[in-house]
Coordinates of C-alpha atoms in Angstrom, one line a residue:
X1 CA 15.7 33.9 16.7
X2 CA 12.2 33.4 17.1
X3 CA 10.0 30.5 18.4
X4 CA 8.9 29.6 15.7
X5 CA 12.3 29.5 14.1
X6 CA 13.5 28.0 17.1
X7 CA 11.3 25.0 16.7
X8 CA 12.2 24.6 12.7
X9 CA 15.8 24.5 13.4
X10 CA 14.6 21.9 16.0
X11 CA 12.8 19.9 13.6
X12 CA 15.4 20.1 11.1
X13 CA 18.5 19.1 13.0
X14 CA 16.4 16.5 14.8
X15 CA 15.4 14.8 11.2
X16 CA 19.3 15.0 9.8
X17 CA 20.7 13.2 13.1
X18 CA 17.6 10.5 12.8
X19 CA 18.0 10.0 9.1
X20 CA 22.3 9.6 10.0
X21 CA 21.7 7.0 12.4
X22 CA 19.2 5.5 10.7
X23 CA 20.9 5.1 7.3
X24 CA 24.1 3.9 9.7
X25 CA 21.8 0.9 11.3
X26 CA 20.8 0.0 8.2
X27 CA 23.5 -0.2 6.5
X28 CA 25.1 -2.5 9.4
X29 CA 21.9 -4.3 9.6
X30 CA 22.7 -4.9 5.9
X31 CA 26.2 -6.2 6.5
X32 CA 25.0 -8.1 8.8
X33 CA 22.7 -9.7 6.7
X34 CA 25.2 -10.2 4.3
X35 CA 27.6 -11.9 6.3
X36 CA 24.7 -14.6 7.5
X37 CA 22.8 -15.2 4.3
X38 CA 26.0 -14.9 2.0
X39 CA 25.8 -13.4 -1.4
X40 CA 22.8 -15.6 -2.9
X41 CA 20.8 -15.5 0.1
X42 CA 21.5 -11.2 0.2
X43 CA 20.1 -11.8 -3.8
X44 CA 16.8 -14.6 -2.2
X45 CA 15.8 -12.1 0.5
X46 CA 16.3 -8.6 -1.9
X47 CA 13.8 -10.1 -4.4
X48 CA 11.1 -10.7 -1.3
X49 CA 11.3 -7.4 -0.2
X50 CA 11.7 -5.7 -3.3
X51 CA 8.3 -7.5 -4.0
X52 CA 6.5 -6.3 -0.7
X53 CA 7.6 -2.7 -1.4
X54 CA 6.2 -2.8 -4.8
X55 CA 2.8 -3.4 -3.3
X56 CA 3.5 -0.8 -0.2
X57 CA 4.2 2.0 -3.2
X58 CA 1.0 1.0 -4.7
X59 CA -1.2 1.8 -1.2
X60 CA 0.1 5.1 -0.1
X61 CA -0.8 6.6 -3.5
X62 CA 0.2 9.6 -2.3
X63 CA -2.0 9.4 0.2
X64 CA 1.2 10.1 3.3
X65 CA 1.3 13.6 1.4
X66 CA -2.4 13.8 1.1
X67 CA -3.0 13.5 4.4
X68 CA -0.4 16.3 5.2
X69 CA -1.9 18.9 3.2
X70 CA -5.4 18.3 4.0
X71 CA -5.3 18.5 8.0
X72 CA -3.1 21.5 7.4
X73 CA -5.1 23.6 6.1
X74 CA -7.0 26.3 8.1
X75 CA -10.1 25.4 10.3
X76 CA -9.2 21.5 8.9
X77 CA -11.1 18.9 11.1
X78 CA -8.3 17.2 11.8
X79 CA -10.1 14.2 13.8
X80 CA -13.0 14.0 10.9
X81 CA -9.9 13.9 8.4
X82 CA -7.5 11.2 10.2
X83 CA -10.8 8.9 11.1
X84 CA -11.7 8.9 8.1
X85 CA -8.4 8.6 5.8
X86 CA -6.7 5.7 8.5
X87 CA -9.8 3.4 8.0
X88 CA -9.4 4.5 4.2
X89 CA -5.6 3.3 4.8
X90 CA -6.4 0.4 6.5
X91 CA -9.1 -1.2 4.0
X92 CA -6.8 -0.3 1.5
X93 CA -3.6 -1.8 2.7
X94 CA -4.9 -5.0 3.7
X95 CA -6.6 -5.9 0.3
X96 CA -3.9 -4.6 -1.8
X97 CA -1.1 -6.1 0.6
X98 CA -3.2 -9.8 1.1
X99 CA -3.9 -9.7 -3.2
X100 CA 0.3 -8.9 -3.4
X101 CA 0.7 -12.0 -0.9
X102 CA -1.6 -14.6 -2.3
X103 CA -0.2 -13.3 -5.6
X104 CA 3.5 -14.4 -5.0
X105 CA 2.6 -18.3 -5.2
X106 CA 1.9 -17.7 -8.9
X107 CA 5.4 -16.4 -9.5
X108 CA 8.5 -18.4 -10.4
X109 CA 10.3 -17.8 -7.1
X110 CA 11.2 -21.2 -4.7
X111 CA 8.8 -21.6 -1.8
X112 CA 11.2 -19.9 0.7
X113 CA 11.3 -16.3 -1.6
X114 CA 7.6 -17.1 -1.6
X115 CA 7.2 -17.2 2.3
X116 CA 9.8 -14.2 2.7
X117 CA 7.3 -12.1 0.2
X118 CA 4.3 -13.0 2.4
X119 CA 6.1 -11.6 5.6
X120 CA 7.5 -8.9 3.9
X121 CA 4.2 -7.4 2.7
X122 CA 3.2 -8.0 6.2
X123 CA 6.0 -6.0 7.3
X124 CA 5.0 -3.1 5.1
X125 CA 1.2 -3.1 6.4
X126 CA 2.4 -1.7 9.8
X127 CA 4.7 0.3 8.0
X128 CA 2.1 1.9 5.5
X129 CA -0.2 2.5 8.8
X130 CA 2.6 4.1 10.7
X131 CA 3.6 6.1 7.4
X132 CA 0.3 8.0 7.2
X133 CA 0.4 10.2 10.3
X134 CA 3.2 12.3 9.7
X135 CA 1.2 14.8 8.8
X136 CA 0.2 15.2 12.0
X137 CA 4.2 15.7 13.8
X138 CA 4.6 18.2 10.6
X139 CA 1.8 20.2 11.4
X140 CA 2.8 20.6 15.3
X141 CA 6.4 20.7 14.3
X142 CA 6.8 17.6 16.2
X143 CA 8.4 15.6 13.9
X144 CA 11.0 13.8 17.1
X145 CA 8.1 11.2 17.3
X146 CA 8.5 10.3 13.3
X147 CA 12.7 10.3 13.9
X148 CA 12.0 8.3 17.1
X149 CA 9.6 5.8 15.6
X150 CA 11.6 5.3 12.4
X151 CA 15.3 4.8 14.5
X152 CA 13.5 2.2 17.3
X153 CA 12.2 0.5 13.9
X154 CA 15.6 0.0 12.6
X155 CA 17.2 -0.6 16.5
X156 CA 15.0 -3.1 16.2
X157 CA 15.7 -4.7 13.0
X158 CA 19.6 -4.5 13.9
X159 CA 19.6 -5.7 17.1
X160 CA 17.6 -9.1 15.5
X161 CA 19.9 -8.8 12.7
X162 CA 22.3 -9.3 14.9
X163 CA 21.0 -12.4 16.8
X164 CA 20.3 -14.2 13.4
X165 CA 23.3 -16.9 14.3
X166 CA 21.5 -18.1 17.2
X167 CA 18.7 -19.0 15.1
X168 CA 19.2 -21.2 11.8
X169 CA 19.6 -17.9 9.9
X170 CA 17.6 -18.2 6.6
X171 CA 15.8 -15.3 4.4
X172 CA 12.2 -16.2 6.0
X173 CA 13.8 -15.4 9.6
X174 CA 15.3 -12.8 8.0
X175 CA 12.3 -11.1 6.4
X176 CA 10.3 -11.6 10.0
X177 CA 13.0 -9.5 11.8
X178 CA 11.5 -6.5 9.8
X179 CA 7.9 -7.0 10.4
X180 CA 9.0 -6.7 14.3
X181 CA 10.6 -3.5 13.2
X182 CA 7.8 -1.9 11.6
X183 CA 5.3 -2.8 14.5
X184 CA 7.3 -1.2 17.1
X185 CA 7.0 2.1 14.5
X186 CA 3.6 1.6 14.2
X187 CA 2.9 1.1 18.6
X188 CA 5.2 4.4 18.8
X189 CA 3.4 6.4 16.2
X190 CA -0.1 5.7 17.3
X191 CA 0.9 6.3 21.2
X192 CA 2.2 9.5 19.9
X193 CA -0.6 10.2 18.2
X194 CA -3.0 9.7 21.0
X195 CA -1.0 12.4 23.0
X196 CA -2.9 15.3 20.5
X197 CA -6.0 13.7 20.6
X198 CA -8.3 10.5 20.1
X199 CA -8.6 8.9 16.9
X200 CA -11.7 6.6 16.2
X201 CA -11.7 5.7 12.5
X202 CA -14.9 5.5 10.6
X203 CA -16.2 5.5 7.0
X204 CA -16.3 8.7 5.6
X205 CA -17.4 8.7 2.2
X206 CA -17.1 12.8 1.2
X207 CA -13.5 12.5 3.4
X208 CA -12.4 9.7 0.8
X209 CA -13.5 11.1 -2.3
X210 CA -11.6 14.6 -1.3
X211 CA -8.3 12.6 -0.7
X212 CA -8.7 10.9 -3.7
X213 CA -9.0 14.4 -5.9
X214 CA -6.2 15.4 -4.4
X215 CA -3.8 12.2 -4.3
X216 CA -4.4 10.8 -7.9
X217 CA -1.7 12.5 -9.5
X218 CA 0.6 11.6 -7.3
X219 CA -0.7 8.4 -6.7
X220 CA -0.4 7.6 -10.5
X221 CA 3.1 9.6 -11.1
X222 CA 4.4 7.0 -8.0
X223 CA 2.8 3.4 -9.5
X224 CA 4.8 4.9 -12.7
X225 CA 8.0 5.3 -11.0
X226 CA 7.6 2.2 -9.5
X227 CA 8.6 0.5 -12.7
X228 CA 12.3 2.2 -12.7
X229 CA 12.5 2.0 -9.1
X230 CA 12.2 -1.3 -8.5
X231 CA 12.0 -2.5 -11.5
X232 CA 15.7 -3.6 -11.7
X233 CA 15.1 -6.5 -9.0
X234 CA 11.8 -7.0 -9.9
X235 CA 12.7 -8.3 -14.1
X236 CA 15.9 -9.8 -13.0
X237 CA 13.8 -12.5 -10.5
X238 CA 11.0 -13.1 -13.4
X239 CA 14.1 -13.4 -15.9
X240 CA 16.1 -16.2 -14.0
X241 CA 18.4 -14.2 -12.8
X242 CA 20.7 -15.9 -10.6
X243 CA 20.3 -14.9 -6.7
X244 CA 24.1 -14.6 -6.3
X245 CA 24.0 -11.5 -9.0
X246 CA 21.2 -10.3 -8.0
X247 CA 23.0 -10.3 -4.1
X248 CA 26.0 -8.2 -6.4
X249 CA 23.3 -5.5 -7.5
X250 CA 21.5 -5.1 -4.6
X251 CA 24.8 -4.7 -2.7
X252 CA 26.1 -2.3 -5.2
X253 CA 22.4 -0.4 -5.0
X254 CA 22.8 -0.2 -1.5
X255 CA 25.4 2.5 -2.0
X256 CA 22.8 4.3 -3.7
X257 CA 20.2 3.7 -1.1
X258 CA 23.2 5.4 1.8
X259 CA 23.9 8.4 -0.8
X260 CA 20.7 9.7 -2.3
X261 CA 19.4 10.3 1.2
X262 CA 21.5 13.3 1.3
X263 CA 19.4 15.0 -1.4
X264 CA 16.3 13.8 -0.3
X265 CA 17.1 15.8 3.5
X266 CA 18.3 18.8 1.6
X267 CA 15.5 19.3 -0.7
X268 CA 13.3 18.3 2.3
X269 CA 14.6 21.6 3.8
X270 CA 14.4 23.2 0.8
X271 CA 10.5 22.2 -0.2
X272 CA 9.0 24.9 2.2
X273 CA 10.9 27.6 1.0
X274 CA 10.5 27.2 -2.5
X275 CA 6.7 26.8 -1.7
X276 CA 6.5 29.9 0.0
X277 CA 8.6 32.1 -2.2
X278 CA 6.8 30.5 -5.6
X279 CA 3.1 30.9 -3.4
X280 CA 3.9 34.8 -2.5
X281 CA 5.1 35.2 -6.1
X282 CA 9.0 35.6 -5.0
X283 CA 10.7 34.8 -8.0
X284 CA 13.8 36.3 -6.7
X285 CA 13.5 34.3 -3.9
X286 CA 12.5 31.4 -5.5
X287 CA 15.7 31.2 -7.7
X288 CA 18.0 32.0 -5.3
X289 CA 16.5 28.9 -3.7
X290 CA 16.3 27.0 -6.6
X291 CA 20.1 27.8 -7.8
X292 CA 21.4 27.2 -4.4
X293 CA 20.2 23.6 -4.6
X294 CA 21.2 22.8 -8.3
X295 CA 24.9 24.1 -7.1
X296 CA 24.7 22.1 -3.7
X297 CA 23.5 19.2 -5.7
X298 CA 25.7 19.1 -8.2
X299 CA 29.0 20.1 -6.3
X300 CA 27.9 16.6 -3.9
X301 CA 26.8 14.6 -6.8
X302 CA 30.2 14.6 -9.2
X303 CA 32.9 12.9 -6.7
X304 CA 30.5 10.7 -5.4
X305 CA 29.9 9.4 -9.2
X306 CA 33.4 10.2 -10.7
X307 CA 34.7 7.8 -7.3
X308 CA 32.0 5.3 -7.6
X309 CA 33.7 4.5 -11.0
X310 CA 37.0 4.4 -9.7
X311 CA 36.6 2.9 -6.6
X312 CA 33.5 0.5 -7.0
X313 CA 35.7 -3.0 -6.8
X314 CA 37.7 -2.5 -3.8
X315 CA 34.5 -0.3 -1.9
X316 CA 32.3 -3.1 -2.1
X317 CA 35.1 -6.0 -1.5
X318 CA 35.7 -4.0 1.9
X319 CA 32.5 -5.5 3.0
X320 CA 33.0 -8.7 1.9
X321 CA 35.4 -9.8 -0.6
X322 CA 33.5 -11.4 -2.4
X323 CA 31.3 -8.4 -3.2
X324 CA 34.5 -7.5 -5.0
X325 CA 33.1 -8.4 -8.9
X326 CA 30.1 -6.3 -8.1
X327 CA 32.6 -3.2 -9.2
X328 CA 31.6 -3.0 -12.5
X329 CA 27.7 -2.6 -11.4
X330 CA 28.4 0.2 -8.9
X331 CA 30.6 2.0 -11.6
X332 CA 27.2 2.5 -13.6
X333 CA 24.8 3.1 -10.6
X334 CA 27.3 6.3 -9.4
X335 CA 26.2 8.1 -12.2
X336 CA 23.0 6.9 -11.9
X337 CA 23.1 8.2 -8.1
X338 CA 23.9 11.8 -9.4
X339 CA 21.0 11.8 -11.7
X340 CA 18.8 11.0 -8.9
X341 CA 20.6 14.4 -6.9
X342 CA 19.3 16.2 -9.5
X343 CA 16.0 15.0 -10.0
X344 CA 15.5 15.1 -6.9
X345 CA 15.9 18.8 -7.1
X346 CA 13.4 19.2 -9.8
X347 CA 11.0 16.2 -8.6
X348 CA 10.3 18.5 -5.5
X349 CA 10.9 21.4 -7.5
X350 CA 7.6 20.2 -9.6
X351 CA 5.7 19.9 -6.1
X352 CA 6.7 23.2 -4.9
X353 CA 5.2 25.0 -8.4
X354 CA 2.1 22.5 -8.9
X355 CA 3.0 20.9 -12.1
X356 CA 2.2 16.9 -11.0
X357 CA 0.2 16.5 -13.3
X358 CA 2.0 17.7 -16.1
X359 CA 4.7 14.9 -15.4
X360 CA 2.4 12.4 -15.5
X361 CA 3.2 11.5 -19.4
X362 CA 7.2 12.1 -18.6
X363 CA 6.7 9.6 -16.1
X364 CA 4.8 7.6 -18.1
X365 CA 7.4 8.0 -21.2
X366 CA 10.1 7.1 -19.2
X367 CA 7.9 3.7 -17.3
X368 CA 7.6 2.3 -20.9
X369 CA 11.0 2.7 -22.0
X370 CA 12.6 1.3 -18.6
X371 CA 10.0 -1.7 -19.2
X372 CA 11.2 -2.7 -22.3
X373 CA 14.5 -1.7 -21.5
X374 CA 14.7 -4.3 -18.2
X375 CA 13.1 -7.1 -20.5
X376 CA 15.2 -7.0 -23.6
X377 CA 18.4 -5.7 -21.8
X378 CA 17.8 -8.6 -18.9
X379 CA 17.4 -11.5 -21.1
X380 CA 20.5 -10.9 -23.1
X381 CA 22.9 -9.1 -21.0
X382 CA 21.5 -10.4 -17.0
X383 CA 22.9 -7.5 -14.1
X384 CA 24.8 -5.5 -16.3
X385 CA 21.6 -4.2 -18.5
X386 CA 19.8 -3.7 -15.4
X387 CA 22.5 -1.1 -14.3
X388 CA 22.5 0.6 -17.5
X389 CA 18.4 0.9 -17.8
X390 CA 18.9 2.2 -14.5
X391 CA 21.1 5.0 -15.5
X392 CA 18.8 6.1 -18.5
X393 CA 15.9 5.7 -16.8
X394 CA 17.2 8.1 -13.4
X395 CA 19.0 10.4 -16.2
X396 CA 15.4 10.5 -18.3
X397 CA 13.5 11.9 -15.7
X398 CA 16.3 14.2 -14.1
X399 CA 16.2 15.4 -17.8
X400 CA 12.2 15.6 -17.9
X401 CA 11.6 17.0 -14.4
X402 CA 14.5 20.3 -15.1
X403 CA 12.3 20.8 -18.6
X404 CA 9.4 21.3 -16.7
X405 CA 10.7 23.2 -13.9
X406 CA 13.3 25.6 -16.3
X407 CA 10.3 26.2 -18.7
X408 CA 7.4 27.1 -16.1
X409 CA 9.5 29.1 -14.5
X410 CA 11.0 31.0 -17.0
X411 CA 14.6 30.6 -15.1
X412 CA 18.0 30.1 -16.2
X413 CA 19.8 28.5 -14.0
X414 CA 23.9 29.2 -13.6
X415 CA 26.5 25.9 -15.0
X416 CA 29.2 27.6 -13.3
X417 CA 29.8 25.7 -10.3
X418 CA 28.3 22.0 -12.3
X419 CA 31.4 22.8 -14.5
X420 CA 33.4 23.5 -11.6
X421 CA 32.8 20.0 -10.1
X422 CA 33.5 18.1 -13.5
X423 CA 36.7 19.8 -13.6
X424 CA 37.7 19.1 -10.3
X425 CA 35.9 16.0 -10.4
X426 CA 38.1 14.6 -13.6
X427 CA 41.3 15.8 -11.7
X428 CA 40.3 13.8 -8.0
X429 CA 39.6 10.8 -10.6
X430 CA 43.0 10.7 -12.7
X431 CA 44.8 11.3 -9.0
X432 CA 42.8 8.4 -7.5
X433 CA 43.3 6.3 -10.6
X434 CA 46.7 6.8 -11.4
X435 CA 48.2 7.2 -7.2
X436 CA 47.1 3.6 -6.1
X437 CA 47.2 3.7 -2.1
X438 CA 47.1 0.6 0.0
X439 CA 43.4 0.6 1.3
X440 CA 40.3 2.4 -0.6
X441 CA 39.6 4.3 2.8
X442 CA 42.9 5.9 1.7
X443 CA 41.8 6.6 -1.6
X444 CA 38.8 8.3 -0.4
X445 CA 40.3 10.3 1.7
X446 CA 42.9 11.6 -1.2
X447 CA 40.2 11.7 -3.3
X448 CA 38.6 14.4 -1.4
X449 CA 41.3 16.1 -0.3
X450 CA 42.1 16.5 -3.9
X451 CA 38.5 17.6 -5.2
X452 CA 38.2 20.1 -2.1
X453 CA 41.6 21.9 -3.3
X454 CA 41.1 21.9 -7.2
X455 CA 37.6 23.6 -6.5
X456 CA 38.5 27.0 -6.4
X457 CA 41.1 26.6 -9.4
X458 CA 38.1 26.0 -11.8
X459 CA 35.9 28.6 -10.1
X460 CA 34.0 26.6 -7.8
X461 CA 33.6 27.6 -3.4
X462 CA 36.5 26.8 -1.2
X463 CA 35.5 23.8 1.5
X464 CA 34.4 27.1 4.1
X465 CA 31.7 28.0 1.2
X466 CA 30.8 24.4 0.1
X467 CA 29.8 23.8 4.2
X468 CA 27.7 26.9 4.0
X469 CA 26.1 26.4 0.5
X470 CA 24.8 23.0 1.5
X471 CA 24.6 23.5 5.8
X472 CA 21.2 23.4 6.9
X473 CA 21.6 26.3 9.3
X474 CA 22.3 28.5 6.3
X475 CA 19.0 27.6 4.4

């Protein structure tokens, strides 16, 4: 293997272990959380940062990836570019972060969601700052700073999470604990940073209006997904929703959260190649890649949303029991968690081929239909709705984004194994469903042992050739 191989299998093993630990911490920091602030308070502090993260989506504007491609580039002046793009970042974050934070008092939230907003748009201010230099670890193939940053962040988080009892806990501690978190990424990142080189920002007027060219698609195509994104928690607060459901939803969405970080690694993988094969005009290549993923997708995506349905109740009462009548909500956001596998596909899939722009107005379809869908759905139906919108709006652009891809591309992609897993899939739920065992750890552990073996009856790899399709050593 070569060095430069070496150093991506490096990169790449490094990021799956960070993003395993880091989606393990958070999830315990989330149980945590749970178990101080109860179900209501989960609901109270979900709403506050919900709110900061809608304002932290609306800075970056692409401008993470931006930054990435530009210092890239060959004979890039990379201190000209990260001068001028951090104070860029900077100005940008604090007026748009402050405006979200003066904002909130003009909402209908109680003063203590108000004052957990405030700190959580502070929290994502370090964050946003931290976010922007990744491009520089990618370039160098360095990207154990990012992973370290990012774990110490959430360390940090947990290990506060878990002192909340020695404080009175409430959701304003609460929301401080992450603002600690994302300041420690930040000291990391820049400390890092300083190793390749000093970094003095400045205004840089021609630097701007470059990034800016480049960014606003993306920019735009992200303030439109905002509105299915967040949108769920973000109608149900203005719609007087009541914080103990909105503690169900956002304890059933954090099952989505743990899950859909698997495709987001794999097609994080699978970007470079895709972008190489479709750049040097591969299409061989570029299929093979592109049917790899839909099958490793799809053969993940199934199970996890046939067992979602059958298992949401007792999955969620095993952190706390009274999680238990949040079932019915997970049972709609599995399948909604499989249409984001497969978007996620095509979403990078779009990036790979150069067609951002030409999603803009899918995006833009789909952010008027989840709006009115959250508003009407909301007021008459509460949590439930907001499930459902969620599904159509994930399965909307999963739908719009394949379109897209499938038609520039002129390929024709195999159903083989995506019938495979709905076989198998329908056969793990009746055995799941109809052979109760005494504890849902069981039942997941029959559940796969039962999807696993009625693969290769319906045409679909054995467990050997599932590893392999979907190993990152084999990409």
């Amino acid at each position: 293997m070569s060095d430069l191989n070496q150093k991506l299998a490096k990169n790449a093993l490094v990021q799956i272990i960070g993003k395993g630990l880091g989606t393990a911490l958070s999830l315990i920091t989330f149980v945590l959380l749970l178990k101080y602030l109860h179900t209501a308070g989960l609901g109270a502090l979900s709403v506050a940062l919900t709110y900061g993260s809608i304002f932290a989506i609306i800075v970056d504007f692409g401008l993470t990836l931006t930054t990435a491609q530009m210092i890239a580039e060959p004979e890039a002046d990379e201190q000209r570019i990260l001068g001028g793009i951090l104070t860029l970042r900077l100005l940008s974050a604090f007026l748009f972060l402050s405006f979200g934070a003066a904002l909130v008092f003009f909402f209908p939230y109680s003063p203590e969601v108000k004052l957990a907003a405030v700190l959580s748009c502070a929290s994502f201010f370090f964050g946003s700052v931290a976010s922007m230099f990744a491009g520089v670890f990618q370039k160098r193939l360095a990207i154990h700073y990012v992973v370290l940053a990012e774990t110490l962040n959430r360390t940090f988080v947990f290990v506060l999470a878990a002192l909340l009892p020695l404080f009175a806990p409430s959701i304003v501690i609460a929301a401080s604990i992450f603002i600690v978190g994302s300041l420690v990424q930040l000291a990391i990142t820049l400390f890092a940073v300083f190793k390749f080189g000093h970094l003095k920002p400045k205004v840089d007027l021609a630097i701007w209006k470059s990034a800016f060219l480049r960014t606003w698609p993306i920019g735009l195509s992200g303030a439109l997904n905002l509105v299915y994104l967040k949108g769920d928690v973000f109608f149900m607060s203005l719609l007087h929703v009541a914080d103990h459901d909105i503690g169900l939803y956002a304890a059933a969405y954090k099952f989505v959260d743990v899950v859909t970080t698997v495709p987001v690694m794999f097609m994080g993988l699978m970007l470079p190649l895709m972008t190489f094969a479709w750049a040097k005009r591969d299409h061989t290549s570029f299929r093979e890649h592109l049917q790899r993923g839909f099958d490793g997708l799809v053969l993940l995506a199934v199970p996890y949303a046939l067992g979602a349905i059958a298992l949401g109740g007792p999955l969620l009462a095993l952190i706390d029991p009274d999680l238990a009548a949040g079932g019915p909500i997970l049972a709609i956001l599995g399948p909604a968690t499989a249409a984001v596998f497969i978007s996620s596909l095509f979403g990078h899939t779009v990036v790979a081929i150069h067609k951002q722009r030409p999603m803009i107005l899918g995006y833009l379809f789909v952010a008027i239909i989840a709006t009115v869908g959250y508003i009407y759905g909301i007021s008459h139906y509460g949590m439930i709705a907001a499930a459902w919108v969620t599904l159509g709006s994930e399965t909307l652009i999963a739908l719009i984004t394949a379109v897209v891809v499938l038609t520039h591309t002129k390929t024709k992609l195999s159903l083989r194994r995506l019938f495979a897993a709905l076989l198998s899939g329908l056969v793990m739920y009746f055995a799941i469903t109809l052979i109760p065992l005494p504890h849902v750890t069981l039942s997941i552990i029959f559940g796969v042992i039962i999807y696993l073996l009625a693969l290769p009856l319906f045409g679909g790899p054995s467990p050997k050739q599932l590893l392999q399709l979907v190993s990152p050593s084999k990409l």
